[in-house]
PDB file of C-alpha atoms and ligand atoms in Angstrom:
ATOM      1  CA  MET F 655      26.311 -17.065   0.684  1.00 84.00           C
ATOM      2  CA  ALA F 656      24.410 -13.802   0.260  1.00 92.00           C
ATOM      3  CA  GLU F 657      24.241 -11.508   3.250  1.00 92.00           C
ATOM      4  CA  ILE F 658      21.159 -10.922   5.374  1.00 96.00           C
ATOM      5  CA  ILE F 659      20.577  -7.214   5.887  1.00 97.00           C
ATOM      6  CA  GLU F 660      17.842  -5.072   7.385  1.00 97.00           C
ATOM      7  CA  GLY F 661      16.340  -1.871   6.154  1.00 98.00           C
ATOM      8  CA  GLY F 662      13.509   0.567   6.640  1.00 98.00           C
ATOM      9  CA  VAL F 663      10.763   1.393   4.144  1.00 98.00           C
ATOM     10  CA  ILE F 664      11.149   5.066   3.210  1.00 98.00           C
ATOM     11  CA  GLU F 665       8.478   5.276   0.494  1.00 98.00           C
ATOM     12  CA  SER F 666       5.612   3.139  -0.771  1.00 97.00           C
ATOM     13  CA  PHE F 667       3.214   4.237  -3.500  1.00 97.00           C
ATOM     14  CA  GLU F 668       0.924   2.787  -6.162  1.00 96.00           C
ATOM     15  CA  GLU F 669       2.705   3.161  -9.511  1.00 97.00           C
ATOM     16  CA  VAL F 670      -0.226   1.798 -11.554  1.00 98.00           C
ATOM     17  CA  PRO F 671      -3.334  -0.052 -10.345  1.00 97.00           C
ATOM     18  CA  ASP F 672      -2.325  -3.124  -8.292  1.00 97.00           C
ATOM     19  CA  VAL F 673       1.401  -2.458  -8.686  1.00 98.00           C
ATOM     20  CA  ARG F 674       3.266  -0.830  -5.834  1.00 97.00           C
ATOM     21  CA  VAL F 675       6.729   0.681  -5.656  1.00 98.00           C
ATOM     22  CA  VAL F 676       8.397   0.060  -2.283  1.00 98.00           C
ATOM     23  CA  ARG F 677      11.684   1.818  -1.507  1.00 98.00           C
ATOM     24  CA  ILE F 678      13.809   0.395   1.278  1.00 98.00           C
ATOM     25  CA  ARG F 679      16.901   2.069   2.705  1.00 98.00           C
ATOM     26  CA  PRO F 680      19.218  -0.740   3.853  1.00 98.00           C
ATOM     27  CA  ASP F 681      21.112  -0.183   7.113  1.00 97.00           C
ATOM     28  CA  LYS F 682      24.223  -1.325   5.286  1.00 95.00           C
ATOM     29  CA  TRP F 683      24.784  -0.953   1.544  1.00 95.00           C
ATOM     30  CA  VAL F 684      25.367  -4.145  -0.424  1.00 95.00           C
ATOM     31  CA  GLU F 685      26.704  -4.008  -3.971  1.00 96.00           C
ATOM     32  CA  PHE F 686      24.497  -5.656  -6.606  1.00 97.00           C
ATOM     33  CA  LYS F 687      24.298  -5.952 -10.368  1.00 98.00           C
ATOM     34  CA  PRO F 688      21.409  -4.712 -12.515  1.00 98.00           C
ATOM     35  CA  GLY F 689      18.950  -7.609 -12.849  1.00 98.00           C
ATOM     36  CA  GLN F 690      19.608  -9.215  -9.445  1.00 98.00           C
ATOM     37  CA  TYR F 691      17.047  -9.825  -6.724  1.00 98.00           C
ATOM     38  CA  PHE F 692      16.768 -10.035  -2.940  1.00 98.00           C
ATOM     39  CA  GLN F 693      14.862 -12.609  -0.935  1.00 98.00           C
ATOM     40  CA  ILE F 694      12.538 -10.597   1.289  1.00 98.00           C
ATOM     41  CA  PHE F 695      11.513 -12.107   4.611  1.00 97.00           C
ATOM     42  CA  ILE F 696       7.753 -11.877   5.042  1.00 96.00           C
ATOM     43  CA  PRO F 697       7.231 -11.561   8.784  1.00 90.00           C
ATOM     44  CA  GLU F 698       3.483 -12.139   8.806  1.00 82.00           C
ATOM     45  CA  GLY F 699       2.185 -15.577   9.739  1.00 79.00           C
ATOM     46  CA  GLU F 700       4.767 -18.304   9.363  1.00 81.00           C
ATOM     47  CA  GLU F 701       7.937 -16.509   8.201  1.00 81.00           C
ATOM     48  CA  THR F 702       8.583 -17.093   4.499  1.00 92.00           C
ATOM     49  CA  VAL F 703      10.906 -15.572   1.936  1.00 96.00           C
ATOM     50  CA  LYS F 704      10.029 -14.435  -1.601  1.00 97.00           C
ATOM     51  CA  PRO F 705      12.332 -13.093  -4.299  1.00 98.00           C
ATOM     52  CA  TYR F 706      11.852  -9.537  -5.593  1.00 98.00           C
ATOM     53  CA  SER F 707      14.061  -7.913  -8.225  1.00 98.00           C
ATOM     54  CA  VAL F 708      15.745  -4.608  -7.497  1.00 98.00           C
ATOM     55  CA  ALA F 709      14.099  -2.073  -9.804  1.00 98.00           C
ATOM     56  CA  SER F 710      16.558   0.758  -9.099  1.00 98.00           C
ATOM     57  CA  PRO F 711      20.027   0.915 -10.691  1.00 98.00           C
ATOM     58  CA  PRO F 712      23.131   0.191  -8.567  1.00 97.00           C
ATOM     59  CA  SER F 713      24.219   3.827  -9.063  1.00 97.00           C
ATOM     60  CA  ASN F 714      21.345   4.955  -6.838  1.00 97.00           C
ATOM     61  CA  ARG F 715      22.642   4.240  -3.357  1.00 97.00           C
ATOM     62  CA  LYS F 716      19.790   6.019  -1.558  1.00 97.00           C
ATOM     63  CA  TYR F 717      17.505   2.992  -1.497  1.00 98.00           C
ATOM     64  CA  LEU F 718      16.642  -0.373  -3.045  1.00 98.00           C
ATOM     65  CA  GLU F 719      13.463  -0.064  -5.078  1.00 98.00           C
ATOM     66  CA  PHE F 720      11.075  -2.984  -5.464  1.00 98.00           C
ATOM     67  CA  CYS F 721       8.045  -3.050  -7.717  1.00 98.00           C
ATOM     68  CA  VAL F 722       5.424  -5.527  -6.613  1.00 98.00           C
ATOM     69  CA  LYS F 723       2.231  -6.725  -8.256  1.00 97.00           C
ATOM     70  CA  ARG F 724      -0.588  -7.611  -5.890  1.00 97.00           C
ATOM     71  CA  VAL F 725      -1.557 -11.225  -6.599  1.00 95.00           C
ATOM     72  CA  GLU F 726      -5.037 -12.201  -5.461  1.00 96.00           C
ATOM     73  CA  GLY F 727      -4.710 -14.333  -2.336  1.00 93.00           C
ATOM     74  CA  GLY F 728      -0.908 -13.984  -2.481  1.00 94.00           C
ATOM     75  CA  HIS F 729       0.775 -13.927   0.912  1.00 94.00           C
ATOM     76  CA  ALA F 730       3.989 -12.023   0.139  1.00 96.00           C
ATOM     77  CA  SER F 731       2.706  -9.656  -2.531  1.00 96.00           C
ATOM     78  CA  ASN F 732      -0.171  -8.478  -0.341  1.00 96.00           C
ATOM     79  CA  PHE F 733       2.191  -7.992   2.574  1.00 96.00           C
ATOM     80  CA  MET F 734       4.565  -5.950   0.393  1.00 96.00           C
ATOM     81  CA  PHE F 735       1.653  -4.039  -1.094  1.00 94.00           C
ATOM     82  CA  ASN F 736       0.566  -2.866   2.358  1.00 94.00           C
ATOM     83  CA  THR F 737       3.973  -1.808   3.679  1.00 95.00           C
ATOM     84  CA  GLU F 738       4.202   1.716   5.038  1.00 95.00           C
ATOM     85  CA  PRO F 739       7.156   4.067   5.565  1.00 97.00           C
ATOM     86  CA  GLY F 740       8.925   3.268   8.819  1.00 97.00           C
ATOM     87  CA  GLU F 741       8.362  -0.472   8.578  1.00 96.00           C
ATOM     88  CA  ARG F 742      11.480  -2.624   9.044  1.00 97.00           C
ATOM     89  CA  LEU F 743      12.244  -5.530   6.710  1.00 97.00           C
ATOM     90  CA  LYS F 744      14.872  -8.232   6.491  1.00 97.00           C
ATOM     91  CA  MET F 745      16.371  -9.190   3.123  1.00 97.00           C
ATOM     92  CA  GLN F 746      18.942 -11.587   1.804  1.00 98.00           C
ATOM     93  CA  GLY F 747      20.907 -10.835  -1.315  1.00 97.00           C
ATOM     94  CA  PRO F 748      21.857  -9.958  -3.885  1.00 98.00           C
ATOM     95  CA  MET F 749      21.120 -13.131  -5.796  1.00 98.00           C
ATOM     96  CA  GLY F 750      20.628 -14.220  -9.381  1.00 97.00           C
ATOM     97  CA  ARG F 751      22.572 -14.695 -12.560  1.00 96.00           C
ATOM     98  CA  PHE F 752      20.166 -12.759 -14.812  1.00 97.00           C
ATOM     99  CA  VAL F 753      22.439  -9.723 -15.007  1.00 98.00           C
ATOM    100  CA  LEU F 754      23.487  -7.191 -17.561  1.00 96.00           C
ATOM    101  CA  GLN F 755      26.713  -8.061 -19.345  1.00 93.00           C
ATOM    102  CA  GLU F 756      29.665  -5.818 -18.406  1.00 91.00           C
ATOM    103  CA  GLN F 757      30.487  -4.657 -21.946  1.00 92.00           C
ATOM    104  CA  ILE F 758      27.662  -3.661 -24.298  1.00 94.00           C
ATOM    105  CA  THR F 759      29.054  -4.537 -27.694  1.00 93.00           C
ATOM    106  CA  ASN F 760      25.782  -5.635 -29.346  1.00 95.00           C
ATOM    107  CA  ASP F 761      22.340  -4.137 -29.808  1.00 97.00           C
ATOM    108  CA  ILE F 762      20.031  -5.332 -27.042  1.00 97.00           C
ATOM    109  CA  ILE F 763      16.400  -6.358 -27.153  1.00 97.00           C
ATOM    110  CA  PHE F 764      14.629  -6.361 -23.808  1.00 98.00           C
ATOM    111  CA  ALA F 765      11.171  -7.872 -23.492  1.00 97.00           C
ATOM    112  CA  ALA F 766       9.088  -7.940 -20.322  1.00 97.00           C
ATOM    113  CA  THR F 767       5.574  -8.513 -19.146  1.00 96.00           C
ATOM    114  CA  GLY F 768       4.080  -6.941 -16.025  1.00 96.00           C
ATOM    115  CA  THR F 769       6.472  -6.579 -13.092  1.00 97.00           C
ATOM    116  CA  GLY F 770       9.093  -8.436 -15.130  1.00 98.00           C
ATOM    117  CA  ILE F 771      10.029  -4.839 -15.953  1.00 98.00           C
ATOM    118  CA  SER F 772      11.569  -4.593 -12.442  1.00 98.00           C
ATOM    119  CA  SER F 773      14.772  -6.375 -13.370  1.00 98.00           C
ATOM    120  CA  ILE F 774      14.942  -4.821 -16.855  1.00 98.00           C
ATOM    121  CA  LYS F 775      14.604  -1.174 -15.758  1.00 98.00           C
ATOM    122  CA  PRO F 776      17.937  -1.012 -13.857  1.00 98.00           C
ATOM    123  CA  MET F 777      19.664  -2.717 -16.807  1.00 98.00           C
ATOM    124  CA  ILE F 778      18.413  -0.072 -19.244  1.00 98.00           C
ATOM    125  CA  ARG F 779      19.217   2.764 -16.807  1.00 98.00           C
ATOM    126  CA  THR F 780      22.740   1.425 -16.345  1.00 98.00           C
ATOM    127  CA  ILE F 781      23.320   1.134 -20.096  1.00 98.00           C
ATOM    128  CA  PHE F 782      22.446   4.798 -20.631  1.00 97.00           C
ATOM    129  CA  GLU F 783      24.341   5.990 -17.540  1.00 97.00           C
ATOM    130  CA  ARG F 784      27.444   4.375 -19.025  1.00 96.00           C
ATOM    131  CA  GLY F 785      26.541   5.581 -22.520  1.00 96.00           C
ATOM    132  CA  THR F 786      26.091   3.510 -25.650  1.00 97.00           C
ATOM    133  CA  ASP F 787      25.730   3.961 -29.374  1.00 96.00           C
ATOM    134  CA  ARG F 788      24.063   0.545 -29.760  1.00 97.00           C
ATOM    135  CA  GLN F 789      20.330   0.253 -30.479  1.00 97.00           C
ATOM    136  CA  ILE F 790      18.347  -0.658 -27.363  1.00 97.00           C
ATOM    137  CA  TRP F 791      14.781  -1.931 -27.647  1.00 97.00           C
ATOM    138  CA  LEU F 792      12.218  -2.457 -24.915  1.00 98.00           C
ATOM    139  CA  PHE F 793       9.129  -4.505 -25.777  1.00 97.00           C
ATOM    140  CA  PHE F 794       6.742  -4.292 -22.845  1.00 97.00           C
ATOM    141  CA  GLY F 795       3.569  -6.378 -22.651  1.00 96.00           C
ATOM    142  CA  ILE F 796       0.756  -5.155 -20.416  1.00 96.00           C
ATOM    143  CA  ARG F 797      -3.039  -5.052 -20.534  1.00 96.00           C
ATOM    144  CA  THR F 798      -4.157  -1.440 -20.823  1.00 97.00           C
ATOM    145  CA  GLU F 799      -2.589   1.997 -21.141  1.00 96.00           C
ATOM    146  CA  ASN F 800      -3.135   2.585 -17.412  1.00 96.00           C
ATOM    147  CA  ASP F 801      -1.050  -0.489 -16.576  1.00 97.00           C
ATOM    148  CA  ILE F 802       2.192   0.733 -18.169  1.00 98.00           C
ATOM    149  CA  ILE F 803       4.598   0.598 -15.220  1.00 98.00           C
ATOM    150  CA  TYR F 804       7.321   3.298 -15.294  1.00 98.00           C
ATOM    151  CA  LYS F 805       5.751   4.821 -18.419  1.00 97.00           C
ATOM    152  CA  LYS F 806       7.120   8.328 -17.772  1.00 97.00           C
ATOM    153  CA  ASP F 807      10.628   7.045 -17.026  1.00 97.00           C
ATOM    154  CA  PHE F 808      10.832   5.139 -20.300  1.00 98.00           C
ATOM    155  CA  GLU F 809       9.228   7.900 -22.359  1.00 97.00           C
ATOM    156  CA  THR F 810      11.696  10.422 -20.930  1.00 98.00           C
ATOM    157  CA  LEU F 811      14.608   8.103 -21.682  1.00 98.00           C
ATOM    158  CA  ALA F 812      13.342   7.578 -25.245  1.00 98.00           C
ATOM    159  CA  SER F 813      13.035  11.338 -25.787  1.00 98.00           C
ATOM    160  CA  LYS F 814      16.649  11.828 -24.640  1.00 98.00           C
ATOM    161  CA  HIS F 815      18.201   8.909 -26.516  1.00 98.00           C
ATOM    162  CA  LYS F 816      17.368   8.316 -30.146  1.00 97.00           C
ATOM    163  CA  ASN F 817      18.812   4.790 -29.879  1.00 98.00           C
ATOM    164  CA  PHE F 818      16.305   3.752 -27.182  1.00 98.00           C
ATOM    165  CA  HIS F 819      13.071   2.365 -28.617  1.00 97.00           C
ATOM    166  CA  PHE F 820      10.212   1.936 -26.147  1.00 98.00           C
ATOM    167  CA  VAL F 821       7.476  -0.338 -27.520  1.00 97.00           C
ATOM    168  CA  PRO F 822       4.617  -0.968 -25.099  1.00 98.00           C
ATOM    169  CA  SER F 823       2.124  -3.461 -26.442  1.00 97.00           C
ATOM    170  CA  LEU F 824      -1.381  -3.653 -24.999  1.00 97.00           C
ATOM    171  CA  SER F 825      -3.442  -6.823 -24.944  1.00 95.00           C
ATOM    172  CA  ARG F 826      -6.605  -4.873 -24.047  1.00 96.00           C
ATOM    173  CA  ALA F 827      -6.077  -1.541 -25.745  1.00 93.00           C
ATOM    174  CA  SER F 828      -8.778   1.123 -25.921  1.00 94.00           C
ATOM    175  CA  GLU F 829      -9.913   2.537 -29.278  1.00 93.00           C
ATOM    176  CA  ALA F 830      -7.802   5.629 -28.610  1.00 94.00           C
ATOM    177  CA  TRP F 831      -4.497   3.747 -28.315  1.00 95.00           C
ATOM    178  CA  ASN F 832      -2.307   4.218 -31.364  1.00 93.00           C
ATOM    179  CA  GLY F 833       0.663   2.128 -30.277  1.00 95.00           C
ATOM    180  CA  GLU F 834       1.217  -1.606 -30.649  1.00 96.00           C
ATOM    181  CA  ARG F 835      -1.578  -4.049 -29.808  1.00 96.00           C
ATOM    182  CA  GLY F 836      -1.638  -7.715 -28.925  1.00 94.00           C
ATOM    183  CA  TYR F 837       0.735 -10.043 -27.159  1.00 92.00           C
ATOM    184  CA  VAL F 838       4.252  -8.749 -26.835  1.00 92.00           C
ATOM    185  CA  GLN F 839       5.765 -11.951 -28.224  1.00 89.00           C
ATOM    186  CA  ASP F 840       3.799 -11.499 -31.487  1.00 92.00           C
ATOM    187  CA  VAL F 841       4.860  -7.861 -31.759  1.00 94.00           C
ATOM    188  CA  MET F 842       8.476  -8.781 -31.179  1.00 91.00           C
ATOM    189  CA  LYS F 843       8.282 -11.545 -33.790  1.00 88.00           C
ATOM    190  CA  ARG F 844       6.854  -9.081 -36.318  1.00 92.00           C
ATOM    191  CA  LEU F 845       9.292  -6.224 -35.645  1.00 92.00           C
ATOM    192  CA  ILE F 846      12.595  -8.030 -35.248  1.00 89.00           C
ATOM    193  CA  LYS F 847      13.817  -8.677 -38.762  1.00 86.00           C
ATOM    194  CA  ASP F 848      17.526  -9.024 -38.245  1.00 90.00           C
ATOM    195  CA  ILE F 849      19.225 -10.689 -35.290  1.00 92.00           C
ATOM    196  CA  THR F 850      22.793  -9.925 -36.327  1.00 92.00           C
ATOM    197  CA  ASN F 851      24.853  -8.592 -33.392  1.00 94.00           C
ATOM    198  CA  LYS F 852      21.917  -8.625 -31.006  1.00 95.00           C
ATOM    199  CA  ASP F 853      21.388 -10.020 -27.505  1.00 97.00           C
ATOM    200  CA  ILE F 854      17.962 -10.611 -26.023  1.00 97.00           C
ATOM    201  CA  TYR F 855      16.880 -10.331 -22.361  1.00 98.00           C
ATOM    202  CA  LEU F 856      13.467 -11.685 -21.299  1.00 98.00           C
ATOM    203  CA  CYS F 857      11.675 -11.351 -17.970  1.00 98.00           C
ATOM    204  CA  GLY F 858       8.178 -11.969 -16.645  1.00 96.00           C
ATOM    205  CA  VAL F 859       5.825 -14.786 -15.784  1.00 93.00           C
ATOM    206  CA  ALA F 860       7.117 -18.215 -16.779  1.00 96.00           C
ATOM    207  CA  GLU F 861       4.661 -18.926 -19.602  1.00 94.00           C
ATOM    208  CA  MET F 862       5.422 -15.699 -21.441  1.00 92.00           C
ATOM    209  CA  VAL F 863       9.161 -16.064 -21.017  1.00 96.00           C
ATOM    210  CA  GLU F 864       8.979 -19.615 -22.383  1.00 96.00           C
ATOM    211  CA  GLN F 865       7.049 -18.404 -25.461  1.00 94.00           C
ATOM    212  CA  MET F 866       9.467 -15.535 -26.022  1.00 94.00           C
ATOM    213  CA  ARG F 867      12.446 -17.837 -25.649  1.00 96.00           C
ATOM    214  CA  LYS F 868      11.014 -20.161 -28.329  1.00 95.00           C
ATOM    215  CA  ILE F 869      10.396 -17.219 -30.650  1.00 93.00           C
ATOM    216  CA  ALA F 870      13.954 -15.988 -30.085  1.00 94.00           C
ATOM    217  CA  GLU F 871      15.245 -19.448 -31.018  1.00 94.00           C
ATOM    218  CA  GLN F 872      13.028 -19.525 -34.132  1.00 91.00           C
ATOM    219  CA  LEU F 873      14.366 -16.113 -35.125  1.00 91.00           C
ATOM    220  CA  GLY F 874      17.831 -17.673 -34.995  1.00 93.00           C
ATOM    221  CA  PHE F 875      19.279 -16.301 -31.726  1.00 94.00           C
ATOM    222  CA  PRO F 876      21.968 -18.679 -30.465  1.00 94.00           C
ATOM    223  CA  LYS F 877      21.270 -19.935 -26.925  1.00 94.00           C
ATOM    224  CA  GLU F 878      24.125 -17.938 -25.363  1.00 94.00           C
ATOM    225  CA  LYS F 879      22.538 -14.681 -26.580  1.00 96.00           C
ATOM    226  CA  ILE F 880      19.183 -15.399 -24.937  1.00 97.00           C
ATOM    227  CA  HIS F 881      19.154 -14.297 -21.299  1.00 97.00           C
ATOM    228  CA  PHE F 882      16.026 -14.830 -19.229  1.00 97.00           C
ATOM    229  CA  GLU F 883      14.400 -14.830 -15.778  1.00 97.00           C
ATOM    230  CA  LYS F 884      11.083 -16.489 -14.924  1.00 97.00           C
ATOM    231  CA  TYR F 885       9.041 -15.025 -12.079  1.00 95.00           C
ATOM    232  CA  VAL F 886       6.904 -18.000 -11.083  1.00 81.00           C
TER     233      VAL F 886
HETATM  234  C1  FAD B1284      13.795 -14.191  -9.384  1.00 81.21           C
HETATM  235  C2  FAD B1284      12.399 -13.669  -9.127  1.00 81.21           C
HETATM  236  C3  FAD B1284      12.194 -12.300  -9.042  1.00 81.21           C
HETATM  237  C4  FAD B1284      10.905 -11.809  -8.818  1.00 81.21           C
HETATM  238  N1  FAD B1284      10.702 -10.459  -8.800  1.00 81.21           N
HETATM  239  C5  FAD B1284       9.460  -9.972  -8.662  1.00 81.21           C
HETATM  240  C6  FAD B1284       9.217  -8.558  -8.716  1.00 81.21           C
HETATM  241  O1  FAD B1284      10.130  -7.748  -8.886  1.00 81.21           O
HETATM  242  N2  FAD B1284       7.937  -8.134  -8.582  1.00 81.21           N
HETATM  243  C7  FAD B1284       6.885  -9.009  -8.390  1.00 81.21           C
HETATM  244  O2  FAD B1284       5.740  -8.546  -8.265  1.00 81.21           O
HETATM  245  N3  FAD B1284       7.096 -10.344  -8.340  1.00 81.21           N
HETATM  246  C8  FAD B1284       8.339 -10.841  -8.436  1.00 81.21           C
HETATM  247  N4  FAD B1284       8.546 -12.196  -8.379  1.00 81.21           N
HETATM  248  C9  FAD B1284       7.413 -13.074  -7.969  1.00 81.21           C
HETATM  249  C10 FAD B1284       7.339 -13.070  -6.435  1.00 81.21           C
HETATM  250  O3  FAD B1284       8.490 -13.667  -5.876  1.00 81.21           O
HETATM  251  C11 FAD B1284       6.125 -13.846  -5.886  1.00 81.21           C
HETATM  252  O4  FAD B1284       6.092 -15.125  -6.454  1.00 81.21           O
HETATM  253  C12 FAD B1284       4.814 -13.125  -6.158  1.00 81.21           C
HETATM  254  O5  FAD B1284       4.826 -11.839  -5.543  1.00 81.21           O
HETATM  255  C13 FAD B1284       3.627 -13.947  -5.601  1.00 81.21           C
HETATM  256  O6  FAD B1284       3.886 -14.248  -4.247  1.00 81.21           O
HETATM  257  P1  FAD B1284       2.700 -14.371  -3.197  1.00 81.21           P
HETATM  258  O7  FAD B1284       3.282 -14.940  -1.917  1.00 81.21           O
HETATM  259  O8  FAD B1284       1.959 -13.091  -3.087  1.00 81.21           O
HETATM  260  O9  FAD B1284       1.717 -15.404  -3.880  1.00 81.21           O
HETATM  261  P2  FAD B1284       1.563 -16.964  -3.558  1.00 81.21           P
HETATM  262  O10 FAD B1284       0.964 -17.091  -2.177  1.00 81.21           O
HETATM  263  O11 FAD B1284       2.876 -17.639  -3.823  1.00 81.21           O
HETATM  264  O12 FAD B1284       0.545 -17.390  -4.675  1.00 81.21           O
HETATM  265  C14 FAD B1284      -0.843 -17.139  -4.599  1.00 81.21           C
HETATM  266  C15 FAD B1284      -1.523 -17.574  -5.882  1.00 81.21           C
HETATM  267  O13 FAD B1284      -1.222 -16.645  -6.950  1.00 81.21           O
HETATM  268  C16 FAD B1284      -0.603 -17.310  -8.067  1.00 81.21           C
HETATM  269  N5  FAD B1284       0.445 -16.378  -8.571  1.00 81.21           N
HETATM  270  C17 FAD B1284       1.668 -16.213  -8.066  1.00 81.21           C
HETATM  271  N6  FAD B1284       2.325 -15.245  -8.750  1.00 81.21           N
HETATM  272  C18 FAD B1284       1.488 -14.796  -9.697  1.00 81.21           C
HETATM  273  C19 FAD B1284       1.568 -13.797 -10.715  1.00 81.21           C
HETATM  274  N7  FAD B1284       2.692 -13.069 -10.905  1.00 81.21           N
HETATM  275  N8  FAD B1284       0.480 -13.587 -11.492  1.00 81.21           N
HETATM  276  C20 FAD B1284      -0.649 -14.301 -11.315  1.00 81.21           C
HETATM  277  N9  FAD B1284      -0.799 -15.269 -10.373  1.00 81.21           N
HETATM  278  C21 FAD B1284       0.252 -15.523  -9.580  1.00 81.21           C
HETATM  279  C22 FAD B1284      -0.025 -18.583  -7.505  1.00 81.21           C
HETATM  280  O14 FAD B1284       0.033 -19.603  -8.512  1.00 81.21           O
HETATM  281  C23 FAD B1284      -1.050 -18.939  -6.417  1.00 81.21           C
HETATM  282  O15 FAD B1284      -2.161 -19.588  -6.970  1.00 81.21           O
HETATM  283  C24 FAD B1284       9.820 -12.704  -8.624  1.00 81.21           C
HETATM  284  C25 FAD B1284      10.053 -14.092  -8.700  1.00 81.21           C
HETATM  285  C26 FAD B1284      11.312 -14.568  -8.956  1.00 81.21           C
HETATM  286  C27 FAD B1284      11.513 -16.061  -9.049  1.00 81.21           C
END
């Protein structure tokens, strides 16, 4: 059974419109794997718990980072969105089996929509902290250029590592955008030609993950190479 721990919010800022990064320093450090989540106790109203993925890599022991999208009328997300430094929170974790494999022997394709990036970011960070000569792709589906969560982090990583390919795809791109357009699943389908020695990790809202999973199967990925997490 996962431990219940407490921690204090040390930072909370808007990363992109309606998406907030909340950093919590736990009173006691708990080991976790990239991709795992914590159940956060929402103390407002009737106490509930909601899962949020850890967006920071395990190597960063200063805090647990969460990246939360404000959902209209959503109880937990609005609570998280309004947290301020100094606030105390209770969490239970780590939980989840959507984790990065220990040995990276294949190329890896990551695909996320929205805050689904939260569980993928620590996986990618961990891969490059350990070092790899495999090709690592990140297909990221969002609406507009202003909605690209962790844009700078991924661009910096891509400029340092020639084997990291960052492919944001915008469903509502402006005229000026010269990257990929349209739904991320279509872009992935178009760009992935060869699935030999590749694993695929998918995360985001359930509908998108389901579509991506079907595409991965159509492309020929065997089931054991398709790893996924659905957020709702
Ligand atoms: C394993 C796991 C990890 C997760 N990690 C994260 C994370 O890192 N960041 C994050 O932001 N969320 C994450 N989620 C989703 C999160 O747990 C909540 O479900 C989400 O924040 C909405 O909770 P709420 O209480 O605000 O909304 P609720 O009160 O549960 O819902 C309010 C209304 O909004 C709708 N709704 C709920 N979620 C969404 C959505 N994403 N988009 C549009 N409409 C929605 C509901 O259907 C409902 O009608 C994760 C979910 C799972 C299962």
